Amino acid sequence: YGDHRDLHLSIRRQRQMCIRDRAIAMKERNLVNLREIFQTRHLISLKAGEPHKALAFYRFFSRYRDSILRIGYERDLSNARRELAEARQTAVVQQEEAQAKVMEVRKERDRQWQYFLYMLGGFVILVFLLLLYRSRARARAAKLIIEKDHKLLELTSLRDRMFTVIAQDLRGPLSTYNNLTRSLAENLGNLSKQDVDGYLRNMHASSVELSRLFNNLLEWALVQTGSMPFSREVFSCKLIAMEVAEHVRPAALEKKLDLEFLIPDAQHAYADRTMIAIVLRNLLSNAIKFSPPGRSITVFSGRKQDLITLGVKDHGIGMKSDELQRILSSEQSAGGTAPSLPRGSGIGLQLCKELISKNGGNFYAESTPNEGSTFYFSLPENQLPLRI
């Protein structure tokens, strides 16, 4: 009996403690403590011989145990999900970092390729420029050599032509002057005053012809080498004809030739004044030279559209058409020089043709044996282009 009473007190005390602990656990919502309390109540009920209460407490114990397990499972599942999400996020970040590194590597590779292509392109352009410069330098050198060779050929041709002209045109007057002086020196004691006067007049005429030839040669050489100054201006045709006529008037008076001028006062031309004066001087000198005494020489001019025509007409010995063609024939080369002059052609007319051509005009000639010759040329009236 005593043992039974002690057991009963012990069970009662344990029940009170369980009730107290249950209230605390319920207040704190401590499922673990509740599970332990219901497990303890289950065991106490079994000891107390109360199977129905023991089963009820066991059910509460099982419920709280299952709740704790479920909560644990949910917590573990939540942790696993969170860890999985973190792992996924870490994987995404790592993947993004890897992709960023790959992009950076690709960009660096592209930059390197770009730098390489730039360097290669610059090198190719540099080589191309060097080759182009070298090619152009060679072309310039070849062109310069060709120009030098061409200039040398022109100078050689000019030298040969000048030697030919000197030999042809100066030989006759020099031979005549030499014969006159030798004959005068050998026969001076046997000559009358009239004969001596004749010799002197012929010597003077020969010296005048030599002087004219020398001037023509000098002026022709200046034209051939491009050394003669060239400057166009508007001038009076009549005034320049009168000025040139004053220089040749003594020779005309000596042969009793009459100089006529058919030039309007208001007629002007646009050309190099000095060159046109040289042309008129040569034409008048030739007209005086080949005109018989007592004849007339006419200096004339005309106008058609924008062209002025100046010319000299004589009534001298004239020339045949083939002889005139031979004198005036001149096939201009690329350098503007004339071919070698045939014997007796006269450098004066060739000089006239080249001077007129340089001023933008044309040179013409008409001649009939025993009737005379007419030499004339065209010039622009003003600064407008010449109509040919």
Coordinates of C-alpha atoms in Angstrom, one line a residue:
Y1 CA 0.0 0.0 0.0
G2 CA 2.8 2.4 0.9
D3 CA 4.5 1.8 -2.4
H4 CA 1.3 2.3 -4.3
R5 CA 0.7 5.6 -2.5
D6 CA 4.2 6.8 -3.3
L7 CA 3.7 5.9 -7.0
H8 CA 0.5 7.8 -6.9
L9 CA 2.1 10.9 -5.4
S10 CA 5.0 10.7 -7.9
I11 CA 2.5 10.4 -10.8
R12 CA 0.5 13.3 -9.5
R13 CA 3.6 15.4 -9.1
Q14 CA 4.8 14.6 -12.6
R15 CA 1.3 15.5 -13.9
Q16 CA 1.5 18.9 -12.2
M17 CA 4.9 19.5 -13.6
C18 CA 3.8 18.5 -17.0
I19 CA 0.8 20.8 -16.8
R20 CA 3.0 23.7 -15.8
D21 CA 5.6 22.9 -18.4
R22 CA 2.8 22.6 -21.0
A23 CA 1.5 26.0 -20.1
I24 CA 4.9 27.5 -20.5
A25 CA 5.6 25.7 -23.8
M26 CA 2.2 26.7 -25.1
K27 CA 2.9 30.3 -24.2
E28 CA 6.3 30.1 -25.8
R29 CA 5.0 27.9 -28.7
N30 CA 7.9 25.6 -28.1
L31 CA 6.9 22.5 -30.1
V32 CA 9.9 20.5 -28.9
N33 CA 8.9 21.0 -25.3
L34 CA 5.3 20.2 -26.1
R35 CA 6.4 17.0 -27.8
E36 CA 8.5 16.1 -24.8
I37 CA 5.7 16.9 -22.3
F38 CA 3.1 14.8 -24.2
Q39 CA 5.6 12.0 -24.4
T40 CA 6.1 12.2 -20.7
R41 CA 2.3 12.3 -20.0
H42 CA 2.0 9.3 -22.3
L43 CA 4.5 7.4 -20.2
I44 CA 2.9 8.6 -16.9
S45 CA -0.5 7.5 -18.1
L46 CA 0.9 4.1 -19.0
K47 CA 2.4 3.8 -15.5
A48 CA -0.9 5.1 -14.0
G49 CA -2.8 2.4 -15.9
E50 CA -4.8 4.8 -17.9
P51 CA -4.4 3.5 -21.5
H52 CA -7.0 5.8 -23.0
K53 CA -5.2 8.9 -21.7
A54 CA -1.9 7.4 -22.8
L55 CA -3.2 6.9 -26.3
A56 CA -4.5 10.5 -26.4
F57 CA -1.2 11.8 -25.1
Y58 CA 0.6 9.6 -27.6
R59 CA -1.5 11.1 -30.4
F60 CA -0.6 14.6 -29.3
F61 CA 3.0 13.4 -29.1
S62 CA 2.9 12.0 -32.6
R63 CA 1.2 15.2 -33.9
Y64 CA 3.8 17.4 -32.4
R65 CA 6.6 15.1 -33.5
D66 CA 5.2 15.1 -37.0
S67 CA 4.8 18.9 -36.9
I68 CA 8.4 19.2 -35.7
L69 CA 9.5 16.8 -38.4
R70 CA 7.4 18.7 -41.0
I71 CA 8.8 22.0 -39.8
G72 CA 12.2 20.6 -40.1
Y73 CA 11.6 19.2 -43.5
E74 CA 10.1 22.5 -44.6
R75 CA 13.0 24.3 -43.1
D76 CA 15.4 22.0 -44.8
L77 CA 13.5 22.3 -48.0
S78 CA 13.5 26.1 -47.6
N79 CA 17.2 26.0 -46.9
A80 CA 17.8 23.7 -49.9
R81 CA 15.7 26.0 -52.1
R82 CA 17.5 29.0 -50.8
E83 CA 20.8 27.4 -51.3
L84 CA 19.7 26.3 -54.8
A85 CA 18.6 29.8 -55.6
E86 CA 21.8 31.1 -54.3
A87 CA 23.7 28.5 -56.2
R88 CA 21.7 29.4 -59.4
Q89 CA 22.3 33.1 -58.8
T90 CA 26.0 32.4 -58.2
A91 CA 26.0 30.3 -61.4
V92 CA 24.3 33.2 -63.3
V93 CA 26.7 35.7 -61.9
Q94 CA 29.6 33.4 -62.7
Q95 CA 28.2 32.8 -66.2
E96 CA 27.7 36.6 -66.7
E97 CA 31.3 37.1 -65.5
A98 CA 32.5 34.4 -67.8
Q99 CA 30.6 35.9 -70.7
A100 CA 32.0 39.3 -69.7
K101 CA 35.5 37.9 -69.7
V102 CA 34.8 36.2 -73.1
M103 CA 33.5 39.5 -74.5
E104 CA 36.5 41.3 -73.1
V105 CA 38.8 38.7 -74.6
R106 CA 36.9 39.0 -77.9
K107 CA 37.1 42.8 -77.8
E108 CA 40.8 42.6 -77.0
R109 CA 41.2 40.2 -79.9
D110 CA 39.2 42.5 -82.2
R111 CA 41.3 45.5 -81.1
Q112 CA 44.4 43.6 -81.7
W113 CA 43.2 42.5 -85.2
Q114 CA 42.1 46.1 -85.8
Y115 CA 45.5 47.4 -84.8
F116 CA 47.1 44.8 -86.9
L117 CA 44.9 45.7 -89.9
Y118 CA 45.6 49.4 -89.4
M119 CA 49.3 48.7 -89.3
L120 CA 49.1 46.4 -92.3
G121 CA 47.0 49.0 -94.2
G122 CA 49.4 51.8 -93.2
F123 CA 52.3 49.7 -94.3
V124 CA 50.6 48.9 -97.6
I125 CA 49.8 52.6 -98.2
L126 CA 53.3 53.5 -97.3
V127 CA 54.7 51.0 -99.7
F128 CA 52.2 52.1 -102.4
L129 CA 53.2 55.8 -101.8
L130 CA 56.9 54.9 -102.0
L131 CA 56.3 52.9 -105.2
L132 CA 54.2 55.8 -106.6
Y133 CA 56.8 58.4 -105.7
R134 CA 59.5 56.2 -107.2
S135 CA 57.5 55.7 -110.3
R136 CA 56.7 59.4 -110.6
A137 CA 60.3 60.3 -109.9
R138 CA 61.4 57.9 -112.7
A139 CA 58.7 59.3 -115.0
R140 CA 59.9 62.9 -114.2
A141 CA 63.5 61.9 -114.7
A142 CA 62.6 60.1 -118.0
K143 CA 60.6 63.1 -119.1
L144 CA 63.4 65.5 -118.1
I145 CA 65.9 63.4 -120.0
I146 CA 63.5 63.3 -123.0
E147 CA 63.1 67.1 -122.8
K148 CA 66.8 67.6 -122.5
D149 CA 67.4 65.3 -125.4
H150 CA 64.7 67.1 -127.4
K151 CA 66.2 70.5 -126.4
L152 CA 69.7 69.3 -127.4
L153 CA 68.4 68.1 -130.7
E154 CA 66.7 71.5 -131.2
L155 CA 69.8 73.3 -130.3
T156 CA 71.9 71.0 -132.6
S157 CA 69.3 71.5 -135.4
L158 CA 69.4 75.3 -134.8
R159 CA 73.2 75.3 -134.9
D160 CA 73.2 73.4 -138.2
R161 CA 70.5 75.7 -139.6
M162 CA 72.4 78.8 -138.5
F163 CA 75.6 77.5 -140.1
T164 CA 73.7 76.7 -143.3
V165 CA 72.0 80.1 -143.3
I166 CA 75.3 81.9 -142.6
A167 CA 77.1 79.9 -145.4
Q168 CA 74.2 80.5 -147.9
D169 CA 73.0 84.0 -147.2
L170 CA 76.3 85.7 -146.2
R171 CA 78.5 84.0 -148.8
G172 CA 77.2 86.1 -151.7
P173 CA 77.3 89.5 -150.1
L174 CA 80.7 88.8 -148.4
S175 CA 82.1 87.5 -151.7
T176 CA 80.8 90.6 -153.5
Y177 CA 82.2 92.9 -150.9
N178 CA 85.6 91.1 -151.1
N179 CA 85.7 91.3 -154.9
L180 CA 84.8 95.0 -154.9
T181 CA 87.5 95.9 -152.3
R182 CA 90.1 93.7 -154.1
S183 CA 89.3 95.2 -157.5
L184 CA 89.4 98.7 -156.1
A185 CA 92.7 98.1 -154.4
E186 CA 94.3 96.6 -157.5
N187 CA 93.0 99.1 -160.0
L188 CA 92.8 102.3 -157.9
G189 CA 95.5 104.0 -160.0
N190 CA 93.8 103.3 -163.3
L191 CA 90.2 104.2 -162.3
S192 CA 88.5 107.5 -162.9
K193 CA 86.6 109.4 -160.3
Q194 CA 83.4 108.2 -161.7
D195 CA 84.5 104.6 -161.5
V196 CA 85.7 105.0 -157.9
D197 CA 82.3 106.5 -157.0
G198 CA 80.6 103.5 -158.6
Y199 CA 82.8 101.1 -156.6
L200 CA 82.1 103.0 -153.4
R201 CA 78.3 103.0 -154.0
N202 CA 78.4 99.2 -154.6
M203 CA 80.5 98.7 -151.5
H204 CA 78.1 100.7 -149.5
A205 CA 75.1 98.7 -150.9
S206 CA 77.0 95.5 -150.1
S207 CA 77.7 96.6 -146.5
V208 CA 74.1 97.7 -146.0
E209 CA 73.0 94.2 -147.2
L210 CA 75.5 92.5 -144.9
S211 CA 74.3 94.6 -142.0
R212 CA 70.7 93.7 -142.8
L213 CA 71.6 90.0 -143.0
F214 CA 73.4 90.1 -139.7
N215 CA 70.4 91.8 -138.0
N216 CA 68.1 89.2 -139.5
L217 CA 70.3 86.4 -138.3
L218 CA 70.5 87.8 -134.8
E219 CA 66.7 88.3 -134.6
W220 CA 66.0 84.9 -136.1
A221 CA 68.3 83.2 -133.6
L222 CA 66.5 85.1 -130.8
V223 CA 63.2 83.9 -132.0
Q224 CA 64.4 80.3 -132.4
T225 CA 65.8 80.2 -128.8
G226 CA 62.8 82.0 -127.3
S227 CA 65.0 84.9 -126.1
M228 CA 63.3 87.7 -127.9
P229 CA 61.0 89.7 -125.6
F230 CA 57.3 89.5 -126.4
S231 CA 54.7 92.0 -125.2
R232 CA 51.5 92.8 -127.1
E233 CA 49.9 96.2 -127.3
V234 CA 47.5 98.2 -129.4
F235 CA 49.3 100.5 -131.9
S236 CA 48.5 102.6 -134.9
C237 CA 49.2 100.8 -138.2
K238 CA 50.0 104.0 -140.1
L239 CA 52.3 105.3 -137.4
I240 CA 54.5 102.2 -137.3
A241 CA 54.6 102.0 -141.1
M242 CA 55.8 105.6 -141.3
E243 CA 58.4 105.0 -138.6
V244 CA 59.8 102.0 -140.4
A245 CA 59.8 103.8 -143.7
E246 CA 62.0 106.5 -142.3
H247 CA 64.7 103.9 -141.7
V248 CA 64.7 102.6 -145.3
R249 CA 63.9 105.9 -147.1
P250 CA 67.6 106.7 -147.9
A251 CA 67.9 103.5 -149.9
A252 CA 64.6 104.2 -151.6
L253 CA 65.7 107.8 -152.5
E254 CA 68.9 106.4 -153.9
K255 CA 67.0 104.3 -156.4
K256 CA 64.4 107.0 -156.9
L257 CA 61.6 104.8 -155.6
D258 CA 58.3 106.4 -154.4
L259 CA 56.9 105.1 -151.1
E260 CA 53.1 105.3 -151.0
F261 CA 50.9 104.7 -147.8
L262 CA 47.3 103.5 -148.1
I263 CA 46.6 103.1 -144.4
P264 CA 43.6 104.7 -142.7
D265 CA 44.5 106.9 -139.7
A266 CA 42.1 105.2 -137.3
Q267 CA 43.3 101.7 -138.0
H268 CA 45.0 99.8 -135.1
A269 CA 46.3 96.3 -134.5
Y270 CA 47.1 94.2 -131.4
A271 CA 50.5 92.7 -131.5
D272 CA 54.2 93.1 -130.4
R273 CA 55.1 96.5 -131.8
T274 CA 58.9 95.7 -132.1
M275 CA 58.2 92.4 -134.0
I276 CA 55.8 94.0 -136.5
A277 CA 58.4 96.7 -137.1
I278 CA 61.0 94.1 -137.9
V279 CA 58.5 92.4 -140.4
L280 CA 57.7 95.7 -142.1
R281 CA 61.4 96.6 -142.3
N282 CA 62.3 93.4 -144.0
L283 CA 59.4 93.6 -146.5
L284 CA 60.3 97.2 -147.4
S285 CA 64.0 96.4 -147.7
N286 CA 63.2 93.5 -150.0
A287 CA 60.8 95.6 -152.0
I288 CA 63.5 98.3 -152.4
K289 CA 66.2 95.7 -153.3
F290 CA 64.2 94.0 -156.0
S291 CA 62.5 97.1 -157.5
P292 CA 64.0 98.8 -160.6
P293 CA 64.7 102.5 -160.2
G294 CA 61.8 104.9 -160.7
R295 CA 59.1 102.5 -159.6
S296 CA 56.7 102.8 -156.6
I297 CA 56.3 100.7 -153.4
T298 CA 52.9 100.7 -151.6
V299 CA 52.3 100.0 -148.0
F300 CA 48.7 99.2 -147.4
S301 CA 46.3 98.0 -144.8
G302 CA 42.7 96.7 -144.6
R303 CA 40.2 95.5 -142.1
K304 CA 37.8 92.5 -142.1
Q305 CA 35.8 91.6 -139.0
D306 CA 38.3 91.6 -136.2
L307 CA 41.4 91.2 -138.4
I308 CA 43.8 93.8 -139.7
T309 CA 45.8 93.2 -142.8
L310 CA 49.2 95.0 -143.4
G311 CA 51.2 94.5 -146.6
V312 CA 53.9 95.8 -149.0
K313 CA 53.4 95.8 -152.7
D314 CA 56.3 96.4 -155.2
H315 CA 56.5 96.5 -159.0
G316 CA 59.9 94.7 -159.2
I317 CA 61.2 91.6 -160.9
G318 CA 58.8 89.2 -159.2
M319 CA 59.2 85.5 -158.8
K320 CA 57.8 82.3 -160.3
S321 CA 55.3 80.3 -158.2
D322 CA 57.7 77.4 -157.5
E323 CA 60.4 79.9 -156.4
L324 CA 57.9 81.7 -154.1
Q325 CA 56.7 78.4 -152.7
R326 CA 60.3 77.3 -152.0
I327 CA 61.0 80.5 -150.1
L328 CA 57.8 80.4 -148.0
S329 CA 57.8 76.6 -147.4
S330 CA 58.2 76.0 -143.6
E331 CA 57.1 72.9 -141.8
Q332 CA 56.9 73.9 -138.2
S333 CA 58.2 71.3 -135.8
A334 CA 56.9 70.8 -132.3
G335 CA 59.4 73.3 -130.9
G336 CA 58.3 76.0 -133.4
T337 CA 61.5 76.0 -135.4
A338 CA 61.7 76.0 -139.2
P339 CA 63.7 73.4 -141.2
S340 CA 67.0 74.2 -142.9
L341 CA 66.7 77.0 -145.4
P342 CA 67.6 76.2 -149.0
R343 CA 70.3 78.2 -150.8
G344 CA 69.3 81.7 -151.7
S345 CA 66.0 81.5 -149.8
G346 CA 66.7 84.5 -147.6
I347 CA 66.4 84.4 -143.8
G348 CA 64.3 87.6 -143.8
L349 CA 61.1 86.1 -145.0
Q350 CA 61.4 83.1 -142.7
L351 CA 61.9 85.5 -139.8
C352 CA 58.8 87.4 -140.9
K353 CA 56.6 84.3 -141.0
E354 CA 57.7 83.2 -137.5
L355 CA 57.2 86.6 -136.0
I356 CA 53.7 86.9 -137.5
S357 CA 52.8 83.4 -136.3
K358 CA 54.0 84.2 -132.8
N359 CA 51.6 87.2 -132.8
G360 CA 48.6 85.0 -133.8
G361 CA 48.5 86.0 -137.5
N362 CA 49.1 84.5 -140.9
F363 CA 51.6 85.4 -143.6
Y364 CA 50.8 85.5 -147.3
A365 CA 52.6 86.2 -150.6
E366 CA 51.7 86.8 -154.2
S367 CA 54.2 87.3 -157.1
T368 CA 54.3 87.4 -160.9
P369 CA 57.5 87.5 -162.9
N370 CA 58.4 91.0 -164.2
E371 CA 55.3 92.5 -162.6
G372 CA 56.1 92.5 -158.9
S373 CA 55.3 90.9 -155.5
T374 CA 52.9 91.5 -152.7
F375 CA 53.7 90.3 -149.1
Y376 CA 51.0 90.8 -146.5
F377 CA 50.0 89.4 -143.1
S378 CA 47.0 89.5 -140.8
L379 CA 46.9 90.6 -137.1
P380 CA 44.1 90.7 -134.5
E381 CA 42.5 94.2 -134.2
N382 CA 42.1 93.9 -130.4
Q383 CA 42.6 91.4 -127.6
L384 CA 39.9 89.0 -128.8
P385 CA 41.1 85.6 -130.1
L386 CA 42.2 85.6 -133.7
R387 CA 39.7 84.1 -136.2
I388 CA 41.6 81.9 -138.7

